[in-house]
PDB file of C-alpha atoms and ligand atoms in Angstrom:
ATOM      1  CA  MET A   1     101.454  77.035 125.885  1.00 90.00           C
ATOM      2  CA  PRO A   2      98.987  79.928 126.126  1.00 96.00           C
ATOM      3  CA  ARG A   3      95.570  79.222 126.606  1.00 97.00           C
ATOM      4  CA  HIS A   4      94.264  82.244 124.121  1.00 98.00           C
ATOM      5  CA  TRP A   5      95.194  82.243 120.453  1.00 98.00           C
ATOM      6  CA  ILE A   6      93.878  85.256 118.324  1.00 98.00           C
ATOM      7  CA  PHE A   7      95.010  85.252 114.977  1.00 98.00           C
ATOM      8  CA  ASP A   8      94.655  87.779 111.957  1.00 98.00           C
ATOM      9  CA  LEU A   9      93.326  86.037 109.251  1.00 97.00           C
ATOM     10  CA  ASP A  10      94.357  87.394 105.792  1.00 95.00           C
ATOM     11  CA  GLY A  11      98.021  86.334 105.304  1.00 95.00           C
ATOM     12  CA  THR A  12      98.234  84.566 108.307  1.00 98.00           C
ATOM     13  CA  LEU A  13      95.541  81.876 108.697  1.00 98.00           C
ATOM     14  CA  THR A  14      95.305  82.083 104.754  1.00 97.00           C
ATOM     15  CA  ARG A  15      97.896  82.727 101.812  1.00 94.00           C
ATOM     16  CA  ALA A  16      98.205  86.430 101.375  1.00 90.00           C
ATOM     17  CA  VAL A  17      96.234  87.690  98.298  1.00 89.00           C
ATOM     18  CA  HIS A  18      95.256  91.195  99.021  1.00 88.00           C
ATOM     19  CA  ASP A  19      96.540  93.566  96.756  1.00 90.00           C
ATOM     20  CA  PHE A  20      96.131  96.713  99.077  1.00 91.00           C
ATOM     21  CA  ASP A  21      97.408  98.986  96.330  1.00 92.00           C
ATOM     22  CA  LEU A  22      95.236  97.987  93.878  1.00 93.00           C
ATOM     23  CA  LEU A  23      92.046  98.024  96.358  1.00 94.00           C
ATOM     24  CA  ARG A  24      93.237 101.892  97.294  1.00 95.00           C
ATOM     25  CA  ARG A  25      93.378 102.972  93.484  1.00 94.00           C
ATOM     26  CA  GLU A  26      89.836 101.231  92.988  1.00 94.00           C
ATOM     27  CA  LEU A  27      88.227 103.081  95.930  1.00 95.00           C
ATOM     28  CA  GLY A  28      90.001 106.324  94.648  1.00 95.00           C
ATOM     29  CA  LEU A  29      91.888 106.481  97.625  1.00 95.00           C
ATOM     30  CA  PRO A  30      95.303 107.842  98.431  1.00 92.00           C
ATOM     31  CA  ALA A  31      98.492 105.763  98.118  1.00 92.00           C
ATOM     32  CA  GLY A  32     100.487 104.185 101.029  1.00 89.00           C
ATOM     33  CA  GLN A  33      97.511 105.258 103.408  1.00 91.00           C
ATOM     34  CA  PRO A  34      95.607 102.449 105.432  1.00 92.00           C
ATOM     35  CA  LEU A  35      92.330 101.793 104.032  1.00 93.00           C
ATOM     36  CA  LEU A  36      90.054 102.196 106.958  1.00 94.00           C
ATOM     37  CA  GLU A  37      91.589 104.966 108.145  1.00 94.00           C
ATOM     38  CA  ALA A  38      91.605 106.837 104.904  1.00 95.00           C
ATOM     39  CA  ILE A  39      87.884 105.827 104.605  1.00 96.00           C
ATOM     40  CA  ALA A  40      87.040 107.377 107.947  1.00 94.00           C
ATOM     41  CA  GLU A  41      88.387 110.653 107.216  1.00 94.00           C
ATOM     42  CA  ARG A  42      86.050 111.313 104.044  1.00 95.00           C
ATOM     43  CA  PRO A  43      82.469 112.590 104.767  1.00 95.00           C
ATOM     44  CA  ALA A  44      79.828 109.922 106.401  1.00 95.00           C
ATOM     45  CA  SER A  45      78.024 109.498 103.405  1.00 95.00           C
ATOM     46  CA  GLU A  46      80.807 109.063 101.133  1.00 95.00           C
ATOM     47  CA  ALA A  47      82.571 106.659 103.735  1.00 95.00           C
ATOM     48  CA  ALA A  48      79.778 104.483 103.944  1.00 95.00           C
ATOM     49  CA  ALA A  49      79.577 104.163 100.170  1.00 96.00           C
ATOM     50  CA  LEU A  50      83.303 103.065 100.379  1.00 96.00           C
ATOM     51  CA  HIS A  51      82.736 100.726 102.799  1.00 94.00           C
ATOM     52  CA  VAL A  52      80.076  98.936 100.779  1.00 93.00           C
ATOM     53  CA  ARG A  53      82.318  99.120  97.797  1.00 94.00           C
ATOM     54  CA  LEU A  54      85.251  97.594  99.917  1.00 94.00           C
ATOM     55  CA  ASP A  55      83.331  95.045 101.083  1.00 92.00           C
ATOM     56  CA  ALA A  56      82.207  94.035  97.543  1.00 92.00           C
ATOM     57  CA  LEU A  57      86.052  94.126  96.649  1.00 92.00           C
ATOM     58  CA  GLU A  58      87.483  92.054  99.317  1.00 91.00           C
ATOM     59  CA  ALA A  59      84.778  89.498  98.775  1.00 89.00           C
ATOM     60  CA  ASP A  60      86.482  89.183  95.478  1.00 88.00           C
ATOM     61  CA  TYR A  61      89.445  87.648  97.268  1.00 90.00           C
ATOM     62  CA  VAL A  62      87.412  85.073  99.279  1.00 91.00           C
ATOM     63  CA  SER A  63      88.041  82.492  96.559  1.00 89.00           C
ATOM     64  CA  ALA A  64      91.538  83.221  95.693  1.00 90.00           C
ATOM     65  CA  THR A  65      93.129  82.381  98.811  1.00 92.00           C
ATOM     66  CA  GLY A  66      93.723  79.156 100.710  1.00 96.00           C
ATOM     67  CA  PRO A  67      94.779  77.609 104.239  1.00 97.00           C
ATOM     68  CA  ALA A  68      98.458  78.944 104.933  1.00 97.00           C
ATOM     69  CA  PRO A  69     100.766  75.944 105.511  1.00 94.00           C
ATOM     70  CA  GLY A  70     100.461  74.479 108.771  1.00 95.00           C
ATOM     71  CA  ALA A  71      97.333  76.174 109.695  1.00 97.00           C
ATOM     72  CA  LEU A  72      95.119  73.049 109.625  1.00 97.00           C
ATOM     73  CA  GLU A  73      97.648  71.437 111.997  1.00 96.00           C
ATOM     74  CA  LEU A  74      97.983  74.076 114.193  1.00 97.00           C
ATOM     75  CA  LEU A  75      94.518  74.711 114.907  1.00 98.00           C
ATOM     76  CA  GLU A  76      93.803  70.947 115.385  1.00 97.00           C
ATOM     77  CA  HIS A  77      96.607  70.606 117.744  1.00 96.00           C
ATOM     78  CA  LEU A  78      95.438  73.851 119.842  1.00 96.00           C
ATOM     79  CA  ARG A  79      91.601  72.459 119.710  1.00 97.00           C
ATOM     80  CA  ALA A  80      92.794  69.391 120.843  1.00 96.00           C
ATOM     81  CA  HIS A  81      94.601  70.957 123.947  1.00 94.00           C
ATOM     82  CA  GLY A  82      91.570  73.095 124.977  1.00 96.00           C
ATOM     83  CA  ALA A  83      93.026  76.403 123.811  1.00 97.00           C
ATOM     84  CA  HIS A  84      90.764  79.122 122.859  1.00 98.00           C
ATOM     85  CA  LEU A  85      90.740  80.497 119.358  1.00 98.00           C
ATOM     86  CA  GLY A  86      89.564  83.705 117.697  1.00 98.00           C
ATOM     87  CA  ILE A  87      90.286  86.268 114.845  1.00 98.00           C
ATOM     88  CA  LEU A  88      90.657  89.386 114.809  1.00 98.00           C
ATOM     89  CA  THR A  89      90.698  91.030 111.314  1.00 98.00           C
ATOM     90  CA  ARG A  90      90.767  94.637 109.566  1.00 96.00           C
ATOM     91  CA  ASN A  91      88.171  92.822 107.156  1.00 94.00           C
ATOM     92  CA  SER A  92      84.265  92.427 107.314  1.00 94.00           C
ATOM     93  CA  ARG A  93      83.374  89.586 109.816  1.00 96.00           C
ATOM     94  CA  ALA A  94      81.205  88.564 107.064  1.00 95.00           C
ATOM     95  CA  ASN A  95      83.795  88.162 104.363  1.00 95.00           C
ATOM     96  CA  ALA A  96      85.963  86.847 107.043  1.00 96.00           C
ATOM     97  CA  GLN A  97      83.329  84.055 107.863  1.00 97.00           C
ATOM     98  CA  ALA A  98      83.354  83.197 103.996  1.00 96.00           C
ATOM     99  CA  THR A  99      87.303  82.975 103.949  1.00 96.00           C
ATOM    100  CA  LEU A 100      87.265  80.654 106.996  1.00 97.00           C
ATOM    101  CA  ALA A 101      84.478  78.482 105.310  1.00 97.00           C
ATOM    102  CA  HIS A 102      86.250  78.482 101.817  1.00 96.00           C
ATOM    103  CA  CYS A 103      89.562  77.585 103.549  1.00 96.00           C
ATOM    104  CA  GLU A 104      87.838  74.961 105.321  1.00 97.00           C
ATOM    105  CA  LEU A 105      88.724  76.363 108.655  1.00 98.00           C
ATOM    106  CA  ALA A 106      85.314  77.799 110.254  1.00 98.00           C
ATOM    107  CA  ALA A 107      84.693  74.796 112.350  1.00 98.00           C
ATOM    108  CA  PHE A 108      87.772  75.860 114.633  1.00 98.00           C
ATOM    109  CA  PHE A 109      85.847  79.088 115.220  1.00 98.00           C
ATOM    110  CA  ASP A 110      82.645  80.363 117.078  1.00 98.00           C
ATOM    111  CA  PRO A 111      81.242  83.099 114.781  1.00 97.00           C
ATOM    112  CA  ALA A 112      81.237  85.247 118.012  1.00 97.00           C
ATOM    113  CA  HIS A 113      85.033  85.098 118.478  1.00 98.00           C
ATOM    114  CA  VAL A 114      85.474  86.377 114.815  1.00 98.00           C
ATOM    115  CA  ILE A 115      85.731  89.959 115.273  1.00 98.00           C
ATOM    116  CA  GLY A 116      85.904  92.339 112.059  1.00 97.00           C
ATOM    117  CA  ARG A 117      86.442  95.665 111.722  1.00 95.00           C
ATOM    118  CA  ASP A 118      82.770  96.838 112.897  1.00 94.00           C
ATOM    119  CA  GLU A 119      82.675  94.484 116.011  1.00 97.00           C
ATOM    120  CA  ALA A 120      85.651  96.351 117.648  1.00 98.00           C
ATOM    121  CA  GLU A 121      87.940  99.121 116.484  1.00 97.00           C
ATOM    122  CA  PRO A 122      90.209  97.816 114.228  1.00 97.00           C
ATOM    123  CA  LYS A 123      93.822  96.899 114.669  1.00 98.00           C
ATOM    124  CA  PRO A 124      96.000  98.712 115.621  1.00 98.00           C
ATOM    125  CA  SER A 125      93.492  99.014 118.317  1.00 98.00           C
ATOM    126  CA  PRO A 126      93.777  96.333 121.382  1.00 98.00           C
ATOM    127  CA  ALA A 127      90.062  96.552 121.746  1.00 98.00           C
ATOM    128  CA  GLY A 128      89.424  93.603 119.704  1.00 98.00           C
ATOM    129  CA  ILE A 129      91.875  91.249 121.931  1.00 98.00           C
ATOM    130  CA  ARG A 130      90.665  92.730 125.074  1.00 98.00           C
ATOM    131  CA  SER A 131      87.081  91.951 124.026  1.00 98.00           C
ATOM    132  CA  LEU A 132      87.998  88.287 123.081  1.00 98.00           C
ATOM    133  CA  LEU A 133      89.705  87.717 126.239  1.00 98.00           C
ATOM    134  CA  ASP A 134      87.171  89.232 128.459  1.00 98.00           C
ATOM    135  CA  SER A 135      84.442  86.715 126.519  1.00 98.00           C
ATOM    136  CA  TRP A 136      87.142  83.748 127.818  1.00 98.00           C
ATOM    137  CA  GLY A 137      87.751  85.177 131.014  1.00 98.00           C
ATOM    138  CA  GLY A 138      91.426  85.392 129.869  1.00 97.00           C
ATOM    139  CA  ARG A 139      94.615  87.547 131.425  1.00 98.00           C
ATOM    140  CA  PRO A 140      96.804  89.355 128.613  1.00 98.00           C
ATOM    141  CA  ASP A 141      99.674  87.097 129.909  1.00 98.00           C
ATOM    142  CA  ASP A 142      97.900  83.934 128.812  1.00 98.00           C
ATOM    143  CA  ALA A 143      97.406  84.933 125.606  1.00 98.00           C
ATOM    144  CA  VAL A 144      99.088  85.446 122.143  1.00 98.00           C
ATOM    145  CA  MET A 145      98.528  87.325 118.959  1.00 98.00           C
ATOM    146  CA  LEU A 146      99.510  86.440 115.548  1.00 98.00           C
ATOM    147  CA  GLY A 147      99.741  88.146 112.517  1.00 98.00           C
ATOM    148  CA  ASP A 148     101.606  89.144 109.216  1.00 97.00           C
ATOM    149  CA  PHE A 149     101.153  93.025 109.490  1.00 96.00           C
ATOM    150  CA  ARG A 150     102.461  95.575 111.768  1.00 97.00           C
ATOM    151  CA  TYR A 151      98.800  96.373 113.240  1.00 98.00           C
ATOM    152  CA  ASP A 152      98.569  92.914 114.206  1.00 98.00           C
ATOM    153  CA  LEU A 153     101.996  93.073 116.355  1.00 98.00           C
ATOM    154  CA  LEU A 154     100.956  96.875 117.641  1.00 98.00           C
ATOM    155  CA  ALA A 155      97.532  95.322 118.802  1.00 98.00           C
ATOM    156  CA  GLY A 156      99.098  92.509 120.496  1.00 98.00           C
ATOM    157  CA  ARG A 157     101.779  94.795 122.131  1.00 98.00           C
ATOM    158  CA  ALA A 158      98.923  97.257 123.301  1.00 98.00           C
ATOM    159  CA  ALA A 159      96.775  94.483 124.866  1.00 98.00           C
ATOM    160  CA  GLY A 160      99.830  93.054 126.410  1.00 98.00           C
ATOM    161  CA  VAL A 161      99.951  89.858 124.861  1.00 98.00           C
ATOM    162  CA  SER A 162     102.780  88.246 123.471  1.00 98.00           C
ATOM    163  CA  THR A 163     103.214  88.863 119.767  1.00 98.00           C
ATOM    164  CA  VAL A 164     104.088  86.327 116.873  1.00 98.00           C
ATOM    165  CA  SER A 165     105.382  87.382 113.502  1.00 98.00           C
ATOM    166  CA  VAL A 166     104.399  85.201 110.635  1.00 97.00           C
ATOM    167  CA  ASP A 167     106.183  85.759 107.700  1.00 97.00           C
ATOM    168  CA  PRO A 168     106.695  83.148 104.772  1.00 94.00           C
ATOM    169  CA  SER A 169     109.461  85.490 103.316  1.00 95.00           C
ATOM    170  CA  GLY A 170     111.554  85.295 106.716  1.00 96.00           C
ATOM    171  CA  GLN A 171     112.079  88.796 106.515  1.00 97.00           C
ATOM    172  CA  HIS A 172     109.753  89.881 109.621  1.00 97.00           C
ATOM    173  CA  PRO A 173     110.333  93.750 108.772  1.00 96.00           C
ATOM    174  CA  TRP A 174     108.370  94.511 112.352  1.00 97.00           C
ATOM    175  CA  ARG A 175     110.516  92.096 114.470  1.00 97.00           C
ATOM    176  CA  GLU A 176     110.992  94.718 116.874  1.00 98.00           C
ATOM    177  CA  LEU A 177     107.505  94.339 117.565  1.00 98.00           C
ATOM    178  CA  ALA A 178     107.210  90.325 118.116  1.00 98.00           C
ATOM    179  CA  ASP A 179     108.263  88.045 120.742  1.00 98.00           C
ATOM    180  CA  ARG A 180     108.598  85.153 117.955  1.00 97.00           C
ATOM    181  CA  CYS A 181     108.747  85.104 114.410  1.00 97.00           C
ATOM    182  CA  VAL A 182     107.941  82.008 112.450  1.00 96.00           C
ATOM    183  CA  ASN A 183     108.037  81.560 108.929  1.00 95.00           C
ATOM    184  CA  SER A 184     105.134  79.183 109.072  1.00 95.00           C
ATOM    185  CA  LEU A 185     102.856  78.278 111.507  1.00 97.00           C
ATOM    186  CA  ALA A 186     103.986  74.966 111.431  1.00 94.00           C
ATOM    187  CA  GLU A 187     107.131  75.872 113.549  1.00 95.00           C
ATOM    188  CA  LEU A 188     104.776  76.570 116.119  1.00 95.00           C
ATOM    189  CA  LEU A 189     103.651  72.954 116.710  1.00 89.00           C
ATOM    190  CA  ASP A 190     105.221  71.170 119.998  1.00 65.00           C
ATOM    191  CA  GLY A 191     108.839  69.929 119.565  1.00 53.00           C
ATOM    192  CA  ARG A 192     109.552  72.259 116.189  1.00 50.00           C
TER     193      ARG A 192
HETATM  194 MG1  LIG B 201      97.038  89.788 107.640  1.00 68.19          MG
END
């Protein structure tokens, strides 16, 4: 079992509730383009205002979600086995902490190990994974990145860690980027 476990948050440890097409429309951003990259292309003053608005819109999703099936059991298992646990999200750290609290998962994560879009260059950059491994003194070959989106798996590949695609639908559209595909976090418990 790897020692270092890095999770995407929204749609991986929690049930997926974000409607990114709606967020793009509400922010006046072009369809089909990733939010953070679309905002980064705007002039600085406009980008700052869009980030404030995005933080507020994403805060509305906090109370709409809940823990993903198997999340609590997996985290309890990993903690009992001494694994290091981190979060790498394109959401803000504040919204991530609020989401973890709402889902009653906050106790598993040192706040310093919850890396949001302002703490490291966002995924697909591997910067957040490298930062977490540095803080743990860990090696990439003893680490895993888990997520429900292409950027999670790309970040993991770029950092040289193993990757797990988590997709309750079982479709795994980016399976070529994943070392393992699971339909539920419960599948990662020993003996499953
Ligand atoms: Mg996600």
